[in-house]
PDB file of C-alpha atoms in Angstrom:
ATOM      1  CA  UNK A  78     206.822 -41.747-182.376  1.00  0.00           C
ATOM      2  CA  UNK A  79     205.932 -42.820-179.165  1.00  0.00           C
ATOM      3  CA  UNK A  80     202.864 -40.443-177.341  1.00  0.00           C
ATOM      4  CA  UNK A  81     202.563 -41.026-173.429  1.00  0.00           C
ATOM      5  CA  UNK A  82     199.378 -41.619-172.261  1.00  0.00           C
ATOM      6  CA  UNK A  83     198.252 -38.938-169.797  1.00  0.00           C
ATOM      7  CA  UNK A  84     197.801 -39.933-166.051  1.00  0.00           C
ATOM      8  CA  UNK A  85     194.981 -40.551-164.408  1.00  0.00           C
ATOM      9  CA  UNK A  86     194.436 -39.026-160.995  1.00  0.00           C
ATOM     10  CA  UNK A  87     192.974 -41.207-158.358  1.00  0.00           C
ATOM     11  CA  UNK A  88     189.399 -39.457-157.254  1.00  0.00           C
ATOM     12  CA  UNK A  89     188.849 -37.983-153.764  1.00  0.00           C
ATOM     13  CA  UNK A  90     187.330 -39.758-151.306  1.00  0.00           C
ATOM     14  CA  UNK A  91     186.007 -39.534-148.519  1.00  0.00           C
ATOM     15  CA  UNK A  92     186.760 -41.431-145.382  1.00  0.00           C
ATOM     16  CA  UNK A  93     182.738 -43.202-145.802  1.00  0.00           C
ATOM     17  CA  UNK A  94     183.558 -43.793-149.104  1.00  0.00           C
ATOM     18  CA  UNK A  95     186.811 -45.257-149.535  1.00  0.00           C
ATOM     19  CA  UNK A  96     185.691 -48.393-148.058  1.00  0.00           C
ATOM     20  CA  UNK A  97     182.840 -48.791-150.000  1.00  0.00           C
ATOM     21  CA  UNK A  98     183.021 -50.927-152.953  1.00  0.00           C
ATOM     22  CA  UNK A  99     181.520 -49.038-156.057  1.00  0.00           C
ATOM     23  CA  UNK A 100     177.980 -49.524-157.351  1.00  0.00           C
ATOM     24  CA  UNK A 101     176.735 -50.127-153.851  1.00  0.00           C
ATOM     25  CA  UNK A 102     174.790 -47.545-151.587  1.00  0.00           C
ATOM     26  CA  UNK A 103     176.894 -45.460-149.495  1.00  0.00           C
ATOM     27  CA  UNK A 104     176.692 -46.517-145.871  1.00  0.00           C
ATOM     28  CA  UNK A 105     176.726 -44.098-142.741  1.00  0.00           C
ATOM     29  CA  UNK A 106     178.478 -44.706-139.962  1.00  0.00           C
ATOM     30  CA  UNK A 107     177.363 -46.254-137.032  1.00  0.00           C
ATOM     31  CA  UNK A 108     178.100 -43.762-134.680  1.00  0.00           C
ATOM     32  CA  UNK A 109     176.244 -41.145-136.783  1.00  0.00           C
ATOM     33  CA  UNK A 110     173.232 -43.153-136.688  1.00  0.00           C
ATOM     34  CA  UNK A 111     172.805 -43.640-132.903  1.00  0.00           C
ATOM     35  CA  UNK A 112     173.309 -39.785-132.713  1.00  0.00           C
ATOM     36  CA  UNK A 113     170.405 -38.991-134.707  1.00  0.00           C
ATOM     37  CA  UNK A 114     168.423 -41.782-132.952  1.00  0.00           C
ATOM     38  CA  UNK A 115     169.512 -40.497-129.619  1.00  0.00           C
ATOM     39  CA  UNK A 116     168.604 -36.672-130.248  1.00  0.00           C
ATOM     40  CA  UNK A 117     165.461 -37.602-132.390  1.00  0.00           C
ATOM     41  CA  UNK A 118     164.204 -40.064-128.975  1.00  0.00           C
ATOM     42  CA  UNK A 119     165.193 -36.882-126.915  1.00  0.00           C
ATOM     43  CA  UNK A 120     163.680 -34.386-129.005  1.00  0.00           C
ATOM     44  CA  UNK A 121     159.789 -36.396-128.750  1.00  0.00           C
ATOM     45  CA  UNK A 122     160.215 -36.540-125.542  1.00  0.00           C
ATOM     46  CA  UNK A 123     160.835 -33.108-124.789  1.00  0.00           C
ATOM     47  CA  UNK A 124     158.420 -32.345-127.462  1.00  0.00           C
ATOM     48  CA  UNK A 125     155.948 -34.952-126.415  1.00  0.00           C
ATOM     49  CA  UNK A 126     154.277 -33.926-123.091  1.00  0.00           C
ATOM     50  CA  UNK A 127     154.061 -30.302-124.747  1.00  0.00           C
ATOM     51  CA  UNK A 128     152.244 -31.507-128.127  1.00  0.00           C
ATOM     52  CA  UNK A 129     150.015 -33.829-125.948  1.00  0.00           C
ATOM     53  CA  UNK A 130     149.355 -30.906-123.497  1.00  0.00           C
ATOM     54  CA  UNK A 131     147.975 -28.859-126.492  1.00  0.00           C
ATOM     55  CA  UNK A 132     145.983 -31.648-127.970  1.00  0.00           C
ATOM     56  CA  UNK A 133     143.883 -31.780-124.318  1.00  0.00           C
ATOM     57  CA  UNK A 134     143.956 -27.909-124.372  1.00  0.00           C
ATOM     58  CA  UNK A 135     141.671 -28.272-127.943  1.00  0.00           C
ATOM     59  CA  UNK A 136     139.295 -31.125-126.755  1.00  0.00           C
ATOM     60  CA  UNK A 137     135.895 -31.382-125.310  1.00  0.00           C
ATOM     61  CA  UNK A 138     135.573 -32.425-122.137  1.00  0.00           C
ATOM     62  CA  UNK A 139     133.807 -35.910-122.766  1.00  0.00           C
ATOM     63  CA  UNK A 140     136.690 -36.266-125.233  1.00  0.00           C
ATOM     64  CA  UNK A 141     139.276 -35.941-122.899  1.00  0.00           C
ATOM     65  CA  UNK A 142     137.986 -38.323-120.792  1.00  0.00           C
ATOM     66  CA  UNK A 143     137.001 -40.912-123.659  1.00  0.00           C
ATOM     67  CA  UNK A 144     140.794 -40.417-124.803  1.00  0.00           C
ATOM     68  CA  UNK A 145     143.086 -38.217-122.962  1.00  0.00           C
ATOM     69  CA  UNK A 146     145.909 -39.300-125.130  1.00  0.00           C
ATOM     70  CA  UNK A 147     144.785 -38.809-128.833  1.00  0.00           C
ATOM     71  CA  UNK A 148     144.053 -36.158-131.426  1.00  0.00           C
ATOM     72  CA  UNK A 149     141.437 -34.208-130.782  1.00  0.00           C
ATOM     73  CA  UNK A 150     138.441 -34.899-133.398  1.00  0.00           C
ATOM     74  CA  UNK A 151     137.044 -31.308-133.044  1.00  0.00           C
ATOM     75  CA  UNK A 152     139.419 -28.893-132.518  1.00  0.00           C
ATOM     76  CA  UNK A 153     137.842 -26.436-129.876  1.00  0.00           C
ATOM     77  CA  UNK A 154     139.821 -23.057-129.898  1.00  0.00           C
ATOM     78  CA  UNK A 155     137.317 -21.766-127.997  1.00  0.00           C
ATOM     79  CA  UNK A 156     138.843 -23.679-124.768  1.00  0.00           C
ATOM     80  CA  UNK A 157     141.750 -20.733-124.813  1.00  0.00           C
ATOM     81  CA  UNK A 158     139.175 -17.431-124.702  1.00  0.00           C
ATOM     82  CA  UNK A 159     137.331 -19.521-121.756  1.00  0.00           C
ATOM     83  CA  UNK A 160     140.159 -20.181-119.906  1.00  0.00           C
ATOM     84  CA  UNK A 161     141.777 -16.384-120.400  1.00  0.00           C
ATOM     85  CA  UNK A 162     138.441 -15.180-119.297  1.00  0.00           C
ATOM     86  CA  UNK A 163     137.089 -17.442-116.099  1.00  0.00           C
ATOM     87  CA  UNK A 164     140.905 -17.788-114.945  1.00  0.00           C
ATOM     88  CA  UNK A 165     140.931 -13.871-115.131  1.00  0.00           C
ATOM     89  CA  UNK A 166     144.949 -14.990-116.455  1.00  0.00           C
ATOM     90  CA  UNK A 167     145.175 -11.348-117.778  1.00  0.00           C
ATOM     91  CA  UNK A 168     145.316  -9.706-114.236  1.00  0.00           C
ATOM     92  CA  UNK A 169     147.678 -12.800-113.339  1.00  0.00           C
ATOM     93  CA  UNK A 170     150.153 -12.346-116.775  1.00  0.00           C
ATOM     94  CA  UNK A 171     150.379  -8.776-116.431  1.00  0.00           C
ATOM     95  CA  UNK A 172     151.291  -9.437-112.176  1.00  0.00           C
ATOM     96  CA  UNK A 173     153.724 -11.754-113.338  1.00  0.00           C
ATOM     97  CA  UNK A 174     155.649  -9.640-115.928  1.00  0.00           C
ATOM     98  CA  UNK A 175     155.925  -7.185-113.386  1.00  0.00           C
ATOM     99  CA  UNK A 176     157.503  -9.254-110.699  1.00  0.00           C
ATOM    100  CA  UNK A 177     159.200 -10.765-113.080  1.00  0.00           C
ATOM    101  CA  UNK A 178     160.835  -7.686-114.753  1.00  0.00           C
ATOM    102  CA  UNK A 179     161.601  -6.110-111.248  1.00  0.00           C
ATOM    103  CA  UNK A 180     163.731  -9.822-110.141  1.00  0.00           C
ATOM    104  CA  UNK A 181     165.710  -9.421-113.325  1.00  0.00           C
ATOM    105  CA  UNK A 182     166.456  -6.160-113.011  1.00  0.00           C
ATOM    106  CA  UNK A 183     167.217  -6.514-109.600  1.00  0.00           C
ATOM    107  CA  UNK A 184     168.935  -9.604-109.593  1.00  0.00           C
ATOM    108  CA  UNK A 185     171.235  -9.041-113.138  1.00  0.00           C
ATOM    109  CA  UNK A 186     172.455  -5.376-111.263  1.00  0.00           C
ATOM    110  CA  UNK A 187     173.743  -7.088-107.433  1.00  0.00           C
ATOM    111  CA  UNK A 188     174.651  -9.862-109.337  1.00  0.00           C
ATOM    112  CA  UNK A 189     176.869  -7.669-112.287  1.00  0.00           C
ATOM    113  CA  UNK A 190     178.462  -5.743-109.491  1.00  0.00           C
ATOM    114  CA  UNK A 191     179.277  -8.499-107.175  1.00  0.00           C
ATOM    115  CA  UNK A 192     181.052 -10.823-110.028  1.00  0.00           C
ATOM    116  CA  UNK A 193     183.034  -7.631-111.124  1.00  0.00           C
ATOM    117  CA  UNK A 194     183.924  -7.098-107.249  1.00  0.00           C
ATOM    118  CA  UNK A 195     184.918 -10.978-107.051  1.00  0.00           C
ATOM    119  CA  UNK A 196     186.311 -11.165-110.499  1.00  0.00           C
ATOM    120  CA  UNK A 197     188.299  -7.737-111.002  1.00  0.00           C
ATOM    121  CA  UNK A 198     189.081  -6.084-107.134  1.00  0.00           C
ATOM    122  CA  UNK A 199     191.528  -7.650-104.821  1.00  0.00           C
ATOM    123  CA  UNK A 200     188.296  -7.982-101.689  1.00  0.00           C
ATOM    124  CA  UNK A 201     189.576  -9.049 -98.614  1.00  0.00           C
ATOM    125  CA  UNK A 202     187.204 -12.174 -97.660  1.00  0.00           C
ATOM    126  CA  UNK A 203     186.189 -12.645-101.463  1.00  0.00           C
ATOM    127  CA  UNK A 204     187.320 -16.339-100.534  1.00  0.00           C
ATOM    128  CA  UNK A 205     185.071 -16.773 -98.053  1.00  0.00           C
ATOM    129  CA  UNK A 206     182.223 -14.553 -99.686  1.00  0.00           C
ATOM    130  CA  UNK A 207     182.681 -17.251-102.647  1.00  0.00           C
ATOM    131  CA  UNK A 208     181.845 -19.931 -99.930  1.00  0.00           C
ATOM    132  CA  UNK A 209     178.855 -18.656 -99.104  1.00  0.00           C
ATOM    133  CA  UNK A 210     177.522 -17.932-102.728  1.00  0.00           C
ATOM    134  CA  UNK A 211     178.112 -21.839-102.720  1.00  0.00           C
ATOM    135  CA  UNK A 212     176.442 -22.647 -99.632  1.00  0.00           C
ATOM    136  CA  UNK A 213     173.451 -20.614 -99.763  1.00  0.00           C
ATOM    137  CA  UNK A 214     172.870 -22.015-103.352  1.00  0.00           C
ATOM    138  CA  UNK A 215     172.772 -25.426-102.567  1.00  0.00           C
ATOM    139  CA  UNK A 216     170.565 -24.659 -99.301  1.00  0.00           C
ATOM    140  CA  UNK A 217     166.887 -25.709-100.004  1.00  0.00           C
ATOM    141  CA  UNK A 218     164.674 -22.659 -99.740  1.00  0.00           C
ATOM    142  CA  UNK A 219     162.238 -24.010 -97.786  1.00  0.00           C
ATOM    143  CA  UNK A 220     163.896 -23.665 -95.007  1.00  0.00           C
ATOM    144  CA  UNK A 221     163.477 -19.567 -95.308  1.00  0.00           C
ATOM    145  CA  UNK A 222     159.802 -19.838 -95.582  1.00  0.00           C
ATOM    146  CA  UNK A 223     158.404 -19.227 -91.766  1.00  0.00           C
ATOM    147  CA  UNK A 224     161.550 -16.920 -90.716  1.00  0.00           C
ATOM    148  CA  UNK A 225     160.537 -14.403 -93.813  1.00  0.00           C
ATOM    149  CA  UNK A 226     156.731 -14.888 -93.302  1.00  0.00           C
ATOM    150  CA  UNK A 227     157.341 -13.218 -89.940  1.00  0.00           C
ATOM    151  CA  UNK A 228     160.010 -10.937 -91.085  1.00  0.00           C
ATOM    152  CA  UNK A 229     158.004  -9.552 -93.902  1.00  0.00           C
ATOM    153  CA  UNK A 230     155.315  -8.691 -92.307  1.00  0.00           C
ATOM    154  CA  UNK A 231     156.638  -6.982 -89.841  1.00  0.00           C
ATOM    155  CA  UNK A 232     158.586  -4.759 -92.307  1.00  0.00           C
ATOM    156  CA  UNK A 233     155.514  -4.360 -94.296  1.00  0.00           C
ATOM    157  CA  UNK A 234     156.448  -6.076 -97.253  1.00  0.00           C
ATOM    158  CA  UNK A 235     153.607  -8.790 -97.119  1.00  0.00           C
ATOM    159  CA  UNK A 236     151.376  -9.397 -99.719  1.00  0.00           C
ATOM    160  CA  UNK A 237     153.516  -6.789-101.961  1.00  0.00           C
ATOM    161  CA  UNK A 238     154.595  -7.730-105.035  1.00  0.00           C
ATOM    162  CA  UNK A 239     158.349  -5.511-103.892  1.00  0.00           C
ATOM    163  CA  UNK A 240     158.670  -7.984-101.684  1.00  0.00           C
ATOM    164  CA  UNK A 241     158.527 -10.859-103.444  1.00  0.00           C
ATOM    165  CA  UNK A 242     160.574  -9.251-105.736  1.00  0.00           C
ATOM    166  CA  UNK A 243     163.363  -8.593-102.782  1.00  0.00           C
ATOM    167  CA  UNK A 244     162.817 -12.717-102.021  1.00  0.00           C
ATOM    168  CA  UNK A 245     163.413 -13.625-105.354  1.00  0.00           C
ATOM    169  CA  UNK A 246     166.565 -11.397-105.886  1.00  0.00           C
ATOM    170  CA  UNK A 247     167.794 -13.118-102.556  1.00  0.00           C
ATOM    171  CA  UNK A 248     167.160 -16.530-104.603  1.00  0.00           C
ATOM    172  CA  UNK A 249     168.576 -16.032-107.343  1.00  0.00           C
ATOM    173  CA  UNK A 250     171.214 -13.740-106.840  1.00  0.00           C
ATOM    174  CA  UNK A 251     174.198 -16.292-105.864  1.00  0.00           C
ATOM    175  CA  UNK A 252     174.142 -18.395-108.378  1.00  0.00           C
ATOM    176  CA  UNK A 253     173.922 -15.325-111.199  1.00  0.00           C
ATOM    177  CA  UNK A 254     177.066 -14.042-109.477  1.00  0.00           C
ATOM    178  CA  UNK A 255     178.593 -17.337-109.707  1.00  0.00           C
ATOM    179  CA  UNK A 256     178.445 -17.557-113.097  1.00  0.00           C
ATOM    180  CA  UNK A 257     179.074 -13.860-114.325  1.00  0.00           C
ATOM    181  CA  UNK A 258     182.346 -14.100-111.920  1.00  0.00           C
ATOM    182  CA  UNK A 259     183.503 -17.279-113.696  1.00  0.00           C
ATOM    183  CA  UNK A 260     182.566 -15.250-117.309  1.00  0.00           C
ATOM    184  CA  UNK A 261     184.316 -11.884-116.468  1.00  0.00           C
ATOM    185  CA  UNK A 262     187.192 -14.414-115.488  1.00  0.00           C
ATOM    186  CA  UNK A 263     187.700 -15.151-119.417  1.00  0.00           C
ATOM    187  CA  UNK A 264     187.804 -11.323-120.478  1.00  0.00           C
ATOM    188  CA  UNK A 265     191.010  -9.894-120.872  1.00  0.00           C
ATOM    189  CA  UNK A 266     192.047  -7.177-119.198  1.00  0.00           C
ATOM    190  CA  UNK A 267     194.198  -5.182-121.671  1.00  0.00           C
ATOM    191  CA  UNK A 268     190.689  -2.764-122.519  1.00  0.00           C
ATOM    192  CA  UNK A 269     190.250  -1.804-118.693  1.00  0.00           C
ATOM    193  CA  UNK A 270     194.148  -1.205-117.962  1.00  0.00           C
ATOM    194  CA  UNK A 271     194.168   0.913-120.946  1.00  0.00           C
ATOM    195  CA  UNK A 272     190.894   2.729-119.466  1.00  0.00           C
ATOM    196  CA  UNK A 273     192.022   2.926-116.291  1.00  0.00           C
ATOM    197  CA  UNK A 274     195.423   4.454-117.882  1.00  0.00           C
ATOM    198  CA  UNK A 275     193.138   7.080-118.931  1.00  0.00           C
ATOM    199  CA  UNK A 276     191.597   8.728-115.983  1.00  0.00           C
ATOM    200  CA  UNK A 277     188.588   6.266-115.424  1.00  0.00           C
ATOM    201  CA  UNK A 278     187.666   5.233-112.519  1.00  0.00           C
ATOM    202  CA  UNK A 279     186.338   1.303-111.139  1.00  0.00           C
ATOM    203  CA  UNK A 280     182.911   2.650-111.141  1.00  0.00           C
ATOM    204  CA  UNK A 281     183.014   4.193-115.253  1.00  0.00           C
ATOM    205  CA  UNK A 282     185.472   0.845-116.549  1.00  0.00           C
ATOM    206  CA  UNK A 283     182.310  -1.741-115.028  1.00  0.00           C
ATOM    207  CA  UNK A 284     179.842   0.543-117.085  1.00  0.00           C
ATOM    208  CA  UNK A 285     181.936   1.316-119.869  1.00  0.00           C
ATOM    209  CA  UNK A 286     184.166  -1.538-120.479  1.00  0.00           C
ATOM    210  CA  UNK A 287     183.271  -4.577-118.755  1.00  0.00           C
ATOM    211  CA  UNK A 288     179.618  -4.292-119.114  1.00  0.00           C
ATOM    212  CA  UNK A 289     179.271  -4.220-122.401  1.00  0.00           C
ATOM    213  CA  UNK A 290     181.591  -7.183-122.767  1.00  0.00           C
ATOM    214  CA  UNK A 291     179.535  -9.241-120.281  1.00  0.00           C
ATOM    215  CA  UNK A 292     176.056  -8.941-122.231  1.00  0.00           C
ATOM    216  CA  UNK A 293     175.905 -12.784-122.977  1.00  0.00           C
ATOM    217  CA  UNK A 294     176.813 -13.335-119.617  1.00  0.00           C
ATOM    218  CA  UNK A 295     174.396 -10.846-118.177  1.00  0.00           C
ATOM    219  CA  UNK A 296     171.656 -12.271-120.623  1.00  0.00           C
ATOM    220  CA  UNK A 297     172.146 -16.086-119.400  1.00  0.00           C
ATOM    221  CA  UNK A 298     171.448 -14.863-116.242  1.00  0.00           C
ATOM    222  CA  UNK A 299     168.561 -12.913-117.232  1.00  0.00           C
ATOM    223  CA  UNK A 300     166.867 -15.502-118.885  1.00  0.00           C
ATOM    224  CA  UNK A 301     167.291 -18.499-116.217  1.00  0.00           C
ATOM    225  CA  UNK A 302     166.560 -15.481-113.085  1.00  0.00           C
ATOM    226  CA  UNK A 303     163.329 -14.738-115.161  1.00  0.00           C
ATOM    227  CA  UNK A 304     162.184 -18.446-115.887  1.00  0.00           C
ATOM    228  CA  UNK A 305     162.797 -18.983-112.184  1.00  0.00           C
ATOM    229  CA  UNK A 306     160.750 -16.116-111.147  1.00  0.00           C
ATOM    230  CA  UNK A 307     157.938 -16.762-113.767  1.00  0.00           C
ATOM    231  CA  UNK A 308     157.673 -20.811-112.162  1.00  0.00           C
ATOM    232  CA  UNK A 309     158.094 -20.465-108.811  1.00  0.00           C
ATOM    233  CA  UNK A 310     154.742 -20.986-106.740  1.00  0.00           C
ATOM    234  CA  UNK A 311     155.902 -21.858-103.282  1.00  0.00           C
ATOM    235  CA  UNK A 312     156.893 -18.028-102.007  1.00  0.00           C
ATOM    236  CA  UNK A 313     154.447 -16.594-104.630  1.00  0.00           C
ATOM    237  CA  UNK A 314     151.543 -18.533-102.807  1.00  0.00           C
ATOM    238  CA  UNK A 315     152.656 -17.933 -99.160  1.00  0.00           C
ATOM    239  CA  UNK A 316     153.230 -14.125 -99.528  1.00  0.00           C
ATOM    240  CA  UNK A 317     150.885 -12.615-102.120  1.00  0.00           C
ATOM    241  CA  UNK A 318     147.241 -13.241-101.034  1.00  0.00           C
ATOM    242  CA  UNK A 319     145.764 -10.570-102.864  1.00  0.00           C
ATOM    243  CA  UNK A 320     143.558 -12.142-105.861  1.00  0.00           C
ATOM    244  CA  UNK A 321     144.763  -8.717-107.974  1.00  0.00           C
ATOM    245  CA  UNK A 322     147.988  -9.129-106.923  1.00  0.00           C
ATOM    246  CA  UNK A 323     148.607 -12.463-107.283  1.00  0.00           C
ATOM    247  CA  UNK A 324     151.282 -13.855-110.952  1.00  0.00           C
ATOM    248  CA  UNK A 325     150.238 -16.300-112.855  1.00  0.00           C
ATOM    249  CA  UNK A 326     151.239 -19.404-111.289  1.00  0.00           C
ATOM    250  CA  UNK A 327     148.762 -18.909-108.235  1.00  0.00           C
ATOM    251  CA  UNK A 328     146.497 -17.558-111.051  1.00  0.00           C
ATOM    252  CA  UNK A 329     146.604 -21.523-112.485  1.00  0.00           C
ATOM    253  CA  UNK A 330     146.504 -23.178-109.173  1.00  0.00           C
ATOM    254  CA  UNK A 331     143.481 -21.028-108.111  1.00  0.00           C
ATOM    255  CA  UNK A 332     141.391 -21.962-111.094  1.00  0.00           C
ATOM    256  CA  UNK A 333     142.747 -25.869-111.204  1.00  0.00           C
ATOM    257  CA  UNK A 334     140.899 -26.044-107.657  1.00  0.00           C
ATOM    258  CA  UNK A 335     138.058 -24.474-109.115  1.00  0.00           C
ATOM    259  CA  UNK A 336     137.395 -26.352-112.246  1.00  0.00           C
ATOM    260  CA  UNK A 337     138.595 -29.687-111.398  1.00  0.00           C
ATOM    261  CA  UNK A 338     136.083 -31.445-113.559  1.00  0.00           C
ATOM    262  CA  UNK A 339     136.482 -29.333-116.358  1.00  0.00           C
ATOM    263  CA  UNK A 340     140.520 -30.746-117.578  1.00  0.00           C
ATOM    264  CA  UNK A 341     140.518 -28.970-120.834  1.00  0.00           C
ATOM    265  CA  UNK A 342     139.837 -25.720-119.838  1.00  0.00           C
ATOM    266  CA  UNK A 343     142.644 -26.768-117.275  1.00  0.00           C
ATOM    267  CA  UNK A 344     144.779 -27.426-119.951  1.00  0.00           C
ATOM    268  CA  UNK A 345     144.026 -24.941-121.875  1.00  0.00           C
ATOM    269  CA  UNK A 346     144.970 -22.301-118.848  1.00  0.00           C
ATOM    270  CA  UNK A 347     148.103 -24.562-118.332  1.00  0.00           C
ATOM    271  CA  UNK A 348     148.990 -23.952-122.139  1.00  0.00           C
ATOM    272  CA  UNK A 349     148.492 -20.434-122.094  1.00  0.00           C
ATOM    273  CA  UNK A 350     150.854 -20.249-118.438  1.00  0.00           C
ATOM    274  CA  UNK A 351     153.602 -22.166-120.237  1.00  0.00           C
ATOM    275  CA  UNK A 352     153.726 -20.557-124.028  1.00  0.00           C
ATOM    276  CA  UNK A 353     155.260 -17.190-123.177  1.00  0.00           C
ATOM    277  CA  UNK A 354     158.298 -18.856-121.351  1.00  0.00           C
ATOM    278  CA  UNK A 355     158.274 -20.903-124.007  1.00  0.00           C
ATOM    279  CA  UNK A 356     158.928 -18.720-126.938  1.00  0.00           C
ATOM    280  CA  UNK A 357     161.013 -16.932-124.807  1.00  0.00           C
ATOM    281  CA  UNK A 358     163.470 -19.488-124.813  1.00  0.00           C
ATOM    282  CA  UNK A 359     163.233 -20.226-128.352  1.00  0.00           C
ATOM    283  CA  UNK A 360     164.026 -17.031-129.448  1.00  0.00           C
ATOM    284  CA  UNK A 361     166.769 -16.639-126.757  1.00  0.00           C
ATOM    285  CA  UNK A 362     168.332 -20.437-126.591  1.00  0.00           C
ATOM    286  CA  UNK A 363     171.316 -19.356-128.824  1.00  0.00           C
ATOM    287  CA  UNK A 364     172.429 -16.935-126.799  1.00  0.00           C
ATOM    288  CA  UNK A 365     171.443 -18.339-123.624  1.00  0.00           C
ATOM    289  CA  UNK A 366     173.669 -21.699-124.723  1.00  0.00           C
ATOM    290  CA  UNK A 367     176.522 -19.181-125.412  1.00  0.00           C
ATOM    291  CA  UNK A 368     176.843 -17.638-122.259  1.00  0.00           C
ATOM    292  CA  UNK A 369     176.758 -20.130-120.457  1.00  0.00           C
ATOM    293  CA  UNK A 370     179.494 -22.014-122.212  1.00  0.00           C
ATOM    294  CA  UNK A 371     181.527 -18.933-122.545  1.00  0.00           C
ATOM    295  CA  UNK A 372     181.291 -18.720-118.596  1.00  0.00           C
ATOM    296  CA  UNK A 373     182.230 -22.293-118.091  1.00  0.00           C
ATOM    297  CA  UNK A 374     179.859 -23.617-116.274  1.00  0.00           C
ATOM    298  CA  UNK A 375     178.146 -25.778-119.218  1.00  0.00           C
ATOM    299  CA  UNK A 376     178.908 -28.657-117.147  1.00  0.00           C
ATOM    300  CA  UNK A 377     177.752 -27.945-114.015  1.00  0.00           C
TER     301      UNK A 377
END
């Protein structure tokens, strides 16, 4: 009596390891590799000037300028209450959040309805409108800085934090309706026909409908409008000359002409200017990568 000997199954493998013979090391692939080599080399030097800046913030002075580019052999923490305290950065964070605050704001509700306008209405010029979104966006703003000197402070809006508030919204606004318009584009619009079915009008279906929709969207543009506002120096130092009045990047530049001997209390103001930006956007970058690929203009 014959018995058939069972079948063996051939074992799964992968595509890495089918070529490789057995009892050697699996290999990676070489086009694995020089990604992680390319993202680690782009990671330390994103990383790099930031860890270095923070190393200078925790030196003495005669440290920083025996070495300005290595550890710091006694880490001074005290360089951070100095810097909050002579810089008087409280008066300039607390300036800043509020201009900042009032751009977004601002900025995220022309911007909203003008993208819905362009996006959703049939607007007679919206061609042309979409023109000059492109054209004043790709204008240098330097160019507006003597006609809105004069302007300003004729209206009264000088050395008010409103008004440069209204300048930044003016800024920013084009390109934040630029991208919203090409996000609202990818919404269908089975959810505001079937609203509209019901009795609501354009102004309840935006508020209702599309808005909540359009949060990523209206959170990209939220967080680039408010990094913008919270770096920008050359309006903030032309039209607030106030010392209470004045955000936190005039704050920095103020005290850097101050203490220019002193570099790591410098740095240590400079560290203190950058961090809440900076956690901002590491709490936020998911989101803020999402909407801006879900708007399409990743590439731009």
């Amino acid at each position: 009596m014959s018995v058939a000997a069972p079948s063996r199954t051939p074992a799964r493998t992968t595509e890495g390891d089918a070529a490789a013979p057995a009892g050697r090391p699996r290999r990676f692939p070489v086009g694995r590799t020089a990604v992680y080599v390319a993202l680690t080399a782009l990671a330390i030097f994103a990383l790099g000037p930031i860890v270095l800046f923070l190393f200078n913030a925790l030196k003495t002075n005669s440290e920083y300028a025996a070495d300005s580019l290595g550890v710091p052999k006694s880490w001074k923490w005290s360089n951070f209450t100095d810097a909050w305290t002579q810089a008087n950065m409280g008066a300039g964070l607390w300036n800043s959040l509020m201009i900042v605050l009032g751009t977004v704001l601002l900025t995220c509700a022309v911007a909203s309805l003008a993208a819905y306008a362009l996006a959703r209405l049939q607007v007679r010029g919206a061609s042309a409108f979409m023109t000059y979104l492109l054209v004043s966006s790709a204008l240098p703003a330097q160019m507006f800085l003597v006609p809105l000197f004069y302007m300003w402070a004729q209206a009264g809006l000088y050395d008010t934090r409103f008004g440069l508030v209204l300048i930044y919204c003016g800024l920013f606004s084009p390109f934040g309706t630029l991208l919203l318009r090409s996000f609202l584009i990818g919404i269908p619009r089975e959810m505001e026909e079937a609203a509209r079915v019901d009795g609501a009008g354009e102004l309840r279906v935006f508020l209702q409908v599309v808005l909540p929709n359009a949060l990523p969207g209206i959170l990209t543009v939220a967080l680039t409008t408010g990094l913008s506002a919270y770096n920008e120096f050359l309006f903030a130092v032309t039209m607030i000359q106030s010392d209470a009045k004045m955000p936190l990047s005039t704050t920095f530049f103020t005290f850097q002409q101050g203490f220019t001997q002193n570099f790591s209390l410098i740095s240590a103001a400079g560290f203190i200017m950058i961090a809440p930006m900076l956690l901002l956007f590491l709490l936020l970058q998911r989101r803020f990568i999402n909407g801006l690929a879900n708007s399409g203009m990743g590439g731009m």
